Amino acid sequence: MDKNSNTGSRKHDVVWLPLVSTAHLFQQRAGLERLHQFACQSSKLGTTGSKKINRLFSTVEQVVTDVPEPSVHSGCVIRTRCGQIVLTLAVFAATLAAQPAQQPEPIDFKVYREAPRLLLNERRLRLLRRERERQSLRWEQFSALMLGHARMGEPGFAGALYGIVANSVPSCREAADWSLKTADPKRPADLRQMALVADWCSTQLDAPARSAFNARLAAALAARPRDAIALRSSVFAALAAFDASPDAAEALLRYAVEDWWRRQTVPRLKAGDDPFADRAALLALVEMLHALRDNLQLDLREDAVAWFNELPPRLILAYYPAPWPAAENEYRIPAYKGSGDPDLDQSVSSRAAELALVAADPNAQPALFLQGWLMQDRFLMRSALGAPYEFLWANPYLPGLSYTYMPDLYHGAGRLFARSNWEDDATWFGLWEGEAQVFRGGQRYAVDARAGHPPLDIGPVRIVFSAGNARFQTGWWKKPDEDSKAVEQVAFVVGLEPLTLYDYEVDGEEMDDARTDRSGILELRFAPDLQTEVRLHKAQPVVH
């Protein structure tokens, strides 16, 4: 039987890739059916490399959370200055040791702010009401769904948002009826919506309804969730019902900040883990960030500055190049494991989280690149699930920076993403959480990083697949024309042992060594015009 025949649902359709050469695998293929666009295929990357690569990116920079390994040709400078650096650091350390340690200021977990407390500070609520007056595109889309009585993906959230922006008593009452009669406060998604309804529609509720909300929200404050989505809902409940249950709410907020965030989560972020790989969990984190900052004047980002700074470029580069054309709008698809069609709910959560990230710090350069990435009408969310988030968080008046000026390479904390350009037909490589994939010609291909496939060239970036010793040539990248800027060649050897020292030797130079990251990725940089052979093998232990 033909393995490529579709015998079931598109959700479970998998296309098997025959044994073909790399040149055939990476050739441009037009007119592919969307049916197989995101079916993950097992790749046997043949024996030859592609020679027909479009003009690729002209600059390669690295966004990292860990200290990068030294460049192949920076060793002399590093060794020359090593003594000065060590002496300077020693003096600096002695100075710090002589000073008394500064204790962080105690946090007041009492909430003094009047409703609305959740996500809608005064400035944002004023902006949304102006959007209604202007009959903006996003308001018209959201309003049309609400007035048309569409079946909203999150009826409590949507009804309360429409109610507070339009001063609509009927909308708030419908949201309250759903919350008190249908919603289950034991479900985190429902608890979050109940808190939003209680907060945003507080002036529209009568005394019995407010008492009913407070009782149900207070009952959720005894739990101590470790999951970000569940904790976000509990935090919302604590803020919405603080006046009715101040002691329980204060204890929950203290747990969220001091225990869950600072003791459990921040060390994981600094160690390179990603507890928020699920985009719904990332959205939950960003919503908590807004809620805690608005009510407690506490910014969670201050505890993990590096992680938040590198988050926008990592999110952008972790998308497959080709969008998914749905009936309501096009979706960018975050990289995912397994076969079958993508989960569009993840795309909604991803875009909502990114819009909220921009709103958290609209003047930061990473946020401005993210704003430029988001503000394209073809990706504006028009679905019953996505439209409320689009209206709530998008700021079309903020001038962003063009993401085409961003580096199209990310390597940090055991993750590697690279793409040939910013077009929809770009070649893309991703390695994260033990998964390696290539996206080319509208299809995904799973790759065994340790299988010793031929190198994959993406402009000045070369991906070398190796389970141990490796040998490859530099000089794979040539300037497309005389006016192009010469850039470093960057080789990433993948499939090696994690956090392990490897010796590498460049013809005509002394042997040097470098250590792989947590995923077994080794980064080596070379001068633009260098054409030589590089040999790599695991370093032998030193015997004393």
XYZ file of C-alpha atoms in Angstrom:
544
model
C 0.000 0.000 0.000
C 1.217 3.531 -0.744
C 2.420 5.051 2.559
C 1.600 8.513 1.321
C -2.062 7.790 0.699
C -4.453 9.609 2.997
C -6.653 7.056 4.704
C -7.971 9.068 7.625
C -8.376 12.484 9.121
C -6.065 15.280 8.049
C -5.149 15.648 11.695
C -3.399 12.281 11.572
C -2.026 12.387 8.039
C 1.701 11.617 7.878
C 3.800 11.660 4.726
C 6.769 9.316 4.615
C 9.825 10.688 2.914
C 11.587 8.291 0.524
C 15.349 7.960 0.499
C 16.475 10.968 -1.543
C 19.569 13.097 -1.787
C 19.883 16.352 0.109
C 19.829 18.259 -3.165
C 16.398 16.811 -3.906
C 15.200 17.360 -0.352
C 16.075 21.047 -0.391
C 15.067 21.921 -3.930
C 12.371 24.555 -4.341
C 8.933 22.988 -4.639
C 5.954 25.120 -5.619
C 2.270 24.418 -5.425
C 2.364 21.951 -2.526
C -0.996 21.024 -1.079
C -1.667 22.481 2.378
C -2.823 19.015 3.399
C 0.764 17.900 3.936
C 2.303 21.256 4.767
C 2.992 20.584 8.416
C 3.080 16.779 8.421
C 6.323 15.888 10.187
C 8.363 13.521 8.070
C 11.311 11.328 8.956
C 14.279 12.608 6.966
C 17.147 10.526 5.608
C 19.352 13.394 4.483
C 21.132 11.707 1.564
C 24.702 12.219 0.462
C 25.056 15.563 -1.279
C 24.419 19.160 -0.276
C 22.242 21.664 -2.034
C 23.928 24.033 -4.473
C 20.869 26.171 -5.230
C 20.306 28.347 -2.178
C 18.661 31.750 -2.452
C 20.485 34.859 -1.288
C 20.705 34.438 2.470
C 21.027 36.804 5.385
C 23.861 39.283 5.372
C 24.473 39.467 9.080
C 24.807 36.821 11.741
C 24.557 37.738 15.374
C 23.954 35.616 18.422
C 21.359 36.220 21.108
C 22.417 34.168 24.106
C 21.646 33.684 27.747
C 24.900 31.861 28.466
C 28.433 33.199 27.950
C 29.369 32.363 24.327
C 32.400 30.311 23.449
C 35.279 32.407 22.076
C 35.560 32.808 18.320
C 38.125 30.660 16.544
C 40.126 33.745 15.678
C 39.743 35.644 18.962
C 41.975 33.405 21.053
C 45.031 35.644 20.835
C 43.147 38.701 22.062
C 41.540 36.742 24.883
C 44.854 35.266 26.041
C 46.592 38.672 25.866
C 44.006 40.340 28.053
C 43.348 37.396 30.323
C 45.708 38.586 33.071
C 44.223 42.068 33.098
C 40.666 40.716 33.232
C 41.454 38.333 36.099
C 43.146 41.124 38.097
C 40.230 43.505 37.487
C 37.664 40.889 38.502
C 39.634 40.071 41.655
C 39.695 43.730 42.713
C 35.993 44.083 41.922
C 35.134 40.940 43.915
C 37.141 42.142 46.904
C 35.322 45.478 46.796
C 31.944 43.776 46.737
C 32.919 41.458 49.586
C 33.814 44.450 51.743
C 30.359 45.958 51.270
C 27.365 44.751 53.275
C 24.877 42.703 51.257
C 21.786 44.632 50.311
C 18.521 42.937 51.191
C 15.610 43.305 48.760
C 12.894 45.611 49.937
C 9.929 43.795 51.495
C 6.889 43.509 49.264
C 3.515 44.758 50.384
C 1.046 42.158 49.105
C -1.995 44.212 50.035
C -4.078 45.497 47.121
C -5.293 49.089 47.332
C -6.329 49.651 43.739
C -9.997 49.870 42.785
C -11.491 47.739 40.024
C -10.631 47.074 37.301
C -7.498 45.409 38.646
C -6.929 42.753 35.983
C -5.103 43.596 32.737
C -6.979 46.885 32.253
C -5.040 49.700 33.824
C -6.371 53.208 33.328
C -4.305 53.894 30.224
C -5.254 50.679 28.457
C -8.944 50.999 29.237
C -8.917 54.553 27.911
C -7.212 53.362 24.711
C -9.778 50.597 24.182
C -12.694 52.960 24.627
C -11.161 55.317 22.098
C -10.833 52.379 19.711
C -14.580 51.847 20.105
C -15.285 55.505 19.382
C -13.078 55.387 16.295
C -14.709 52.156 15.138
C -11.265 50.660 14.560
C -10.763 47.487 12.571
C -10.155 45.352 15.663
C -13.144 46.767 17.519
C -15.434 46.210 14.531
C -14.305 42.603 14.263
C -14.802 41.940 17.978
C -18.101 43.864 18.109
C -19.495 42.036 15.080
C -18.919 38.683 16.798
C -20.538 39.856 20.029
C -23.542 41.564 18.431
C -23.991 38.568 16.137
C -24.180 36.286 19.172
C -21.281 34.176 17.927
C -20.259 31.243 20.068
C -17.176 32.739 21.664
C -14.248 30.572 22.621
C -14.151 32.129 26.112
C -17.625 33.572 26.736
C -16.919 35.045 30.177
C -13.739 36.823 29.039
C -15.312 38.117 25.814
C -18.559 39.238 27.433
C -16.835 41.068 30.274
C -14.403 42.798 27.885
C -17.221 43.974 25.652
C -19.248 45.011 28.704
C -16.582 47.226 30.284
C -15.476 48.852 27.014
C -19.003 49.497 25.680
C -20.610 50.047 29.103
C -22.996 47.260 28.152
C -25.114 46.036 31.067
C -26.634 43.122 29.080
C -23.202 41.852 28.059
C -21.962 41.901 31.652
C -25.091 40.150 32.871
C -24.697 37.403 30.264
C -21.057 36.956 31.285
C -22.095 36.809 34.949
C -24.823 34.256 34.230
C -22.335 32.060 32.417
C -19.839 32.386 35.282
C -22.300 31.522 38.055
C -24.365 28.890 36.242
C -22.038 27.159 33.773
C -18.409 27.815 34.719
C -16.573 25.392 36.986
C -14.142 27.222 39.312
C -12.121 24.006 39.640
C -11.113 24.388 35.990
C -8.322 26.995 35.669
C -9.673 28.335 32.369
C -13.115 28.926 33.898
C -11.701 30.380 37.125
C -9.722 32.942 35.140
C -12.826 34.048 33.267
C -14.870 34.225 36.459
C -12.267 36.526 38.002
C -12.276 38.763 34.919
C -16.077 38.997 34.975
C -16.119 39.792 38.700
C -13.480 42.494 38.210
C -14.517 44.108 34.925
C -18.265 43.974 35.550
C -18.223 44.778 39.269
C -20.255 47.976 38.871
C -22.897 46.123 36.859
C -23.458 43.353 39.429
C -25.978 43.465 42.233
C -25.069 42.563 45.815
C -26.134 38.887 45.653
C -24.115 38.339 42.466
C -21.019 39.980 43.985
C -21.349 37.784 47.074
C -21.679 34.671 44.924
C -18.560 35.619 42.950
C -16.537 36.346 46.100
C -17.500 33.010 47.651
C -16.474 31.012 44.587
C -13.256 32.923 44.015
C -12.264 32.726 47.700
C -12.670 28.959 47.642
C -9.891 28.746 45.039
C -7.330 30.598 47.163
C -6.362 27.649 49.340
C -4.624 25.810 46.492
C -0.933 26.319 45.703
C -0.635 25.451 42.006
C 2.730 24.757 40.441
C 1.373 24.985 36.909
C 1.552 28.463 35.351
C -1.927 28.338 33.856
C -3.563 27.267 37.122
C -1.545 29.766 39.167
C -2.457 32.638 36.852
C -6.134 31.859 37.455
C -5.590 31.771 41.237
C -3.732 35.087 41.130
C -6.607 36.626 39.191
C -9.059 35.248 41.757
C -6.980 36.698 44.610
C -6.884 40.155 43.051
C -10.572 40.175 42.132
C -11.722 38.950 45.579
C -9.084 40.678 47.709
C -11.554 42.938 49.543
C -13.704 39.960 50.542
C -10.851 37.629 51.590
C -7.755 39.775 52.193
C -5.769 37.280 54.296
C -6.232 34.330 51.932
C -5.616 36.514 48.886
C -2.451 38.010 50.381
C -1.101 34.543 51.201
C -1.753 33.356 47.651
C -0.043 36.382 46.131
C 2.954 35.905 48.434
C 3.222 32.270 47.359
C 3.013 33.235 43.688
C 5.851 35.751 43.906
C 8.210 34.479 46.575
C 7.821 30.727 46.206
C 6.589 29.851 42.719
C 8.368 32.645 40.854
C 11.548 33.421 42.764
C 12.348 30.036 44.330
C 10.974 27.606 41.754
C 10.873 29.325 38.371
C 13.656 31.925 38.188
C 16.442 29.384 38.948
C 15.128 27.214 36.105
C 15.174 30.154 33.716
C 18.728 31.061 34.673
C 19.777 27.421 34.231
C 18.468 27.427 30.653
C 15.200 25.541 31.167
C 12.013 26.747 29.517
C 8.958 26.107 31.722
C 6.867 28.114 29.240
C 7.444 26.239 25.999
C 3.680 25.738 25.841
C 2.352 29.016 24.454
C -0.728 28.938 26.699
C 1.625 28.795 29.710
C 3.621 31.702 28.280
C 0.430 33.743 27.935
C -0.410 32.912 31.551
C 3.004 34.202 32.672
C 2.670 37.473 30.757
C -0.843 38.031 32.096
C 0.462 37.525 35.637
C 3.260 39.968 34.894
C 0.715 42.661 33.988
C -1.616 41.940 36.896
C 1.114 41.931 39.557
C 2.805 45.024 38.208
C -0.444 46.989 38.040
C -1.527 46.079 41.580
C 1.679 45.490 43.559
C 4.139 47.705 41.636
C 6.224 44.549 41.235
C 7.860 43.677 37.907
C 8.631 39.965 37.554
C 11.054 40.708 34.721
C 13.562 42.237 37.121
C 14.362 38.758 38.473
C 15.142 37.311 35.014
C 16.244 40.228 32.852
C 18.332 38.189 30.401
C 15.557 35.645 29.809
C 12.962 38.307 29.055
C 15.361 40.259 26.809
C 16.081 37.275 24.600
C 12.484 36.012 24.605
C 11.129 38.121 21.662
C 13.797 37.109 19.091
C 13.588 33.474 20.202
C 9.821 33.467 19.782
C 10.053 34.996 16.314
C 12.715 32.582 15.069
C 10.906 29.539 16.488
C 8.115 29.946 13.914
C 8.106 27.958 10.701
C 8.521 30.296 7.704
C 5.264 29.346 5.949
C 1.994 30.533 7.526
C -1.129 28.403 7.871
C -4.031 29.769 5.781
C -7.185 29.283 7.856
C -10.642 30.499 6.873
C -10.634 33.511 9.215
C -6.993 34.618 8.902
C -3.478 33.329 8.397
C -1.643 31.896 11.395
C 2.040 31.733 12.143
C 2.862 28.281 13.429
C 5.299 27.797 16.339
C 7.621 24.813 15.941
C 6.053 21.673 17.369
C 6.862 18.008 17.687
C 5.063 15.094 16.098
C 3.018 14.752 12.944
C -0.335 16.110 11.883
C -1.768 19.586 11.507
C -0.773 22.307 13.970
C -2.840 23.273 16.998
C -4.196 26.698 16.078
C -5.098 27.387 19.708
C -1.346 27.429 20.362
C -0.958 30.009 17.606
C -3.664 32.159 19.221
C -1.982 31.913 22.644
C 1.394 32.656 21.077
C 0.246 35.812 19.304
C -1.711 36.974 22.364
C 1.359 36.498 24.576
C 3.532 38.442 22.132
C 1.042 41.312 21.913
C 0.942 41.423 25.728
C 4.753 41.371 25.876
C 4.890 44.450 23.679
C 2.337 46.158 25.913
C 4.505 45.406 28.967
C 7.466 47.413 27.640
C 6.699 49.082 24.304
C 9.927 51.113 24.226
C 12.409 48.228 24.493
C 14.187 47.326 21.248
C 13.264 43.605 21.368
C 9.631 44.620 21.860
C 9.803 46.989 18.900
C 11.069 44.197 16.644
C 8.236 42.056 17.972
C 5.769 44.858 17.230
C 6.987 45.005 13.643
C 6.502 41.241 13.414
C 2.945 41.409 14.780
C 1.482 44.376 12.918
C 0.563 42.715 9.638
C -3.143 42.627 8.813
C -2.956 39.149 7.297
C -2.269 37.729 10.783
C -4.867 39.815 12.648
C -6.940 37.312 14.661
C -10.578 37.289 13.619
C -11.795 34.056 15.208
C -14.196 33.792 18.137
C -11.251 32.765 20.310
C -8.625 35.191 19.047
C -10.558 38.401 18.332
C -10.955 39.453 22.015
C -7.191 39.071 22.587
C -6.425 40.984 19.396
C -8.622 43.872 20.526
C -7.367 43.797 24.125
C -3.627 43.839 23.476
C -2.828 45.141 19.985
C -1.574 48.705 19.657
C -1.549 49.615 15.949
C -0.359 53.141 16.756
C 2.989 51.993 18.140
C 5.676 52.231 15.441
C 7.666 49.016 15.481
C 10.999 48.107 13.939
C 11.139 45.962 10.834
C 11.935 42.412 11.862
C 13.878 41.991 8.589
C 16.711 43.882 10.286
C 16.810 41.309 13.072
C 19.435 38.568 13.076
C 17.891 35.456 11.568
C 19.908 33.192 13.844
C 19.314 32.340 17.499
C 21.526 30.109 19.644
C 21.169 30.073 23.393
C 20.332 27.836 26.346
C 20.493 24.656 24.265
C 18.271 25.909 21.453
C 19.178 26.691 17.871
C 16.984 28.331 15.236
C 18.139 29.621 11.849
C 16.399 30.669 8.676
C 17.704 31.638 5.251
C 15.659 34.839 4.958
C 12.407 36.406 6.122
C 10.280 35.225 3.224
C 7.571 32.580 3.537
C 9.584 30.161 1.376
C 12.740 30.365 3.512
C 14.713 27.338 4.645
C 14.537 26.889 8.425
C 16.363 24.698 10.930
C 15.390 24.213 14.549
C 16.813 22.190 17.428
C 15.057 22.352 20.800
C 14.244 19.924 23.611
C 15.938 17.043 21.805
C 13.993 17.670 18.579
C 15.705 18.618 15.300
C 13.710 19.662 12.250
C 14.199 21.181 8.827
C 11.432 23.187 7.128
C 11.799 23.528 3.391
C 9.444 23.867 0.462
C 6.389 24.060 2.702
C 7.091 20.833 4.608
C 8.659 19.767 7.904
C 11.275 17.041 8.125
C 12.395 15.374 11.336
C 16.175 14.940 11.485
C 18.320 12.715 13.675
C 21.074 15.092 14.776
C 23.417 12.188 15.579
C 22.991 10.344 12.285
C 25.903 11.991 10.470
C 23.865 13.582 7.668
C 25.641 15.827 5.139
C 25.985 19.423 6.350
C 23.071 21.783 5.848
C 24.108 25.242 4.645
C 21.889 28.245 5.384
C 23.908 31.171 4.058
C 26.929 31.791 6.295
C 25.572 29.202 8.749
C 26.476 25.531 8.373
C 24.785 22.800 10.422
C 27.136 19.827 10.863
C 25.479 16.603 12.044
C 27.837 14.400 14.043
C 27.665 11.947 16.921
C 31.383 12.237 17.689
C 34.384 13.039 15.519
C 33.656 15.507 12.746
C 35.519 16.869 9.745
C 34.241 19.654 7.512
C 35.431 22.400 5.197
C 35.018 26.141 5.686
C 34.497 28.482 2.774
C 30.976 27.268 2.032
C 29.582 30.797 1.841
C 30.366 33.242 -0.940
C 29.296 36.855 -1.162
C 26.281 37.070 -3.484
C 27.767 40.165 -5.144
C 30.617 42.615 -4.742
C 28.479 45.122 -2.858
C 27.465 42.622 -0.169
C 29.098 42.813 3.239
C 31.405 39.946 4.146
C 30.257 38.202 7.320
C 31.600 35.499 9.569
C 31.001 31.885 8.737
C 29.348 30.116 11.657
C 29.337 26.339 12.055
C 27.084 24.564 14.526
C 28.082 20.978 15.189
C 24.999 19.196 16.561
C 24.516 15.714 17.977
C 27.512 15.866 20.332
C 27.547 15.019 24.030
C 26.085 17.806 26.181
C 28.361 20.023 28.282
C 31.445 18.220 27.021
C 34.860 19.555 26.010
C 35.912 18.973 22.385
C 39.236 19.660 20.687
C 39.105 21.261 17.257
C 41.948 21.907 14.862
C 42.001 24.344 11.967
C 44.682 23.774 9.337
C 47.597 26.099 9.965
C 46.563 26.920 13.538
C 47.154 25.425 16.952
C 44.607 23.032 18.393
C 41.996 24.639 20.619
C 39.008 23.417 22.579
C 35.402 24.426 23.211
C 32.541 23.075 25.266
C 29.132 22.045 23.964
C 25.959 23.472 25.428
C 23.238 21.601 27.302
C 21.909 20.121 24.026
C 25.236 19.024 22.587
C 25.614 22.001 20.228
C 29.092 23.378 19.538
C 29.426 26.796 17.907
C 32.523 27.698 15.891
C 33.093 30.977 14.043
C 35.449 31.591 11.133
C 36.662 34.562 9.129
C 34.517 35.319 6.042
C 37.159 34.344 3.486
C 38.708 31.392 5.340
C 38.869 28.198 3.268
C 40.341 25.327 5.210
C 39.564 22.024 6.910
C 38.343 21.707 10.489
C 38.723 18.515 12.510
C 36.867 17.907 15.747
C 37.052 15.168 18.363
C 36.191 14.710 22.007
C 38.916 15.991 24.318
C 40.807 13.400 26.317
C 40.675 13.723 30.094
C 43.740 15.285 31.676
C 45.648 12.885 33.936
C 47.398 14.535 36.873
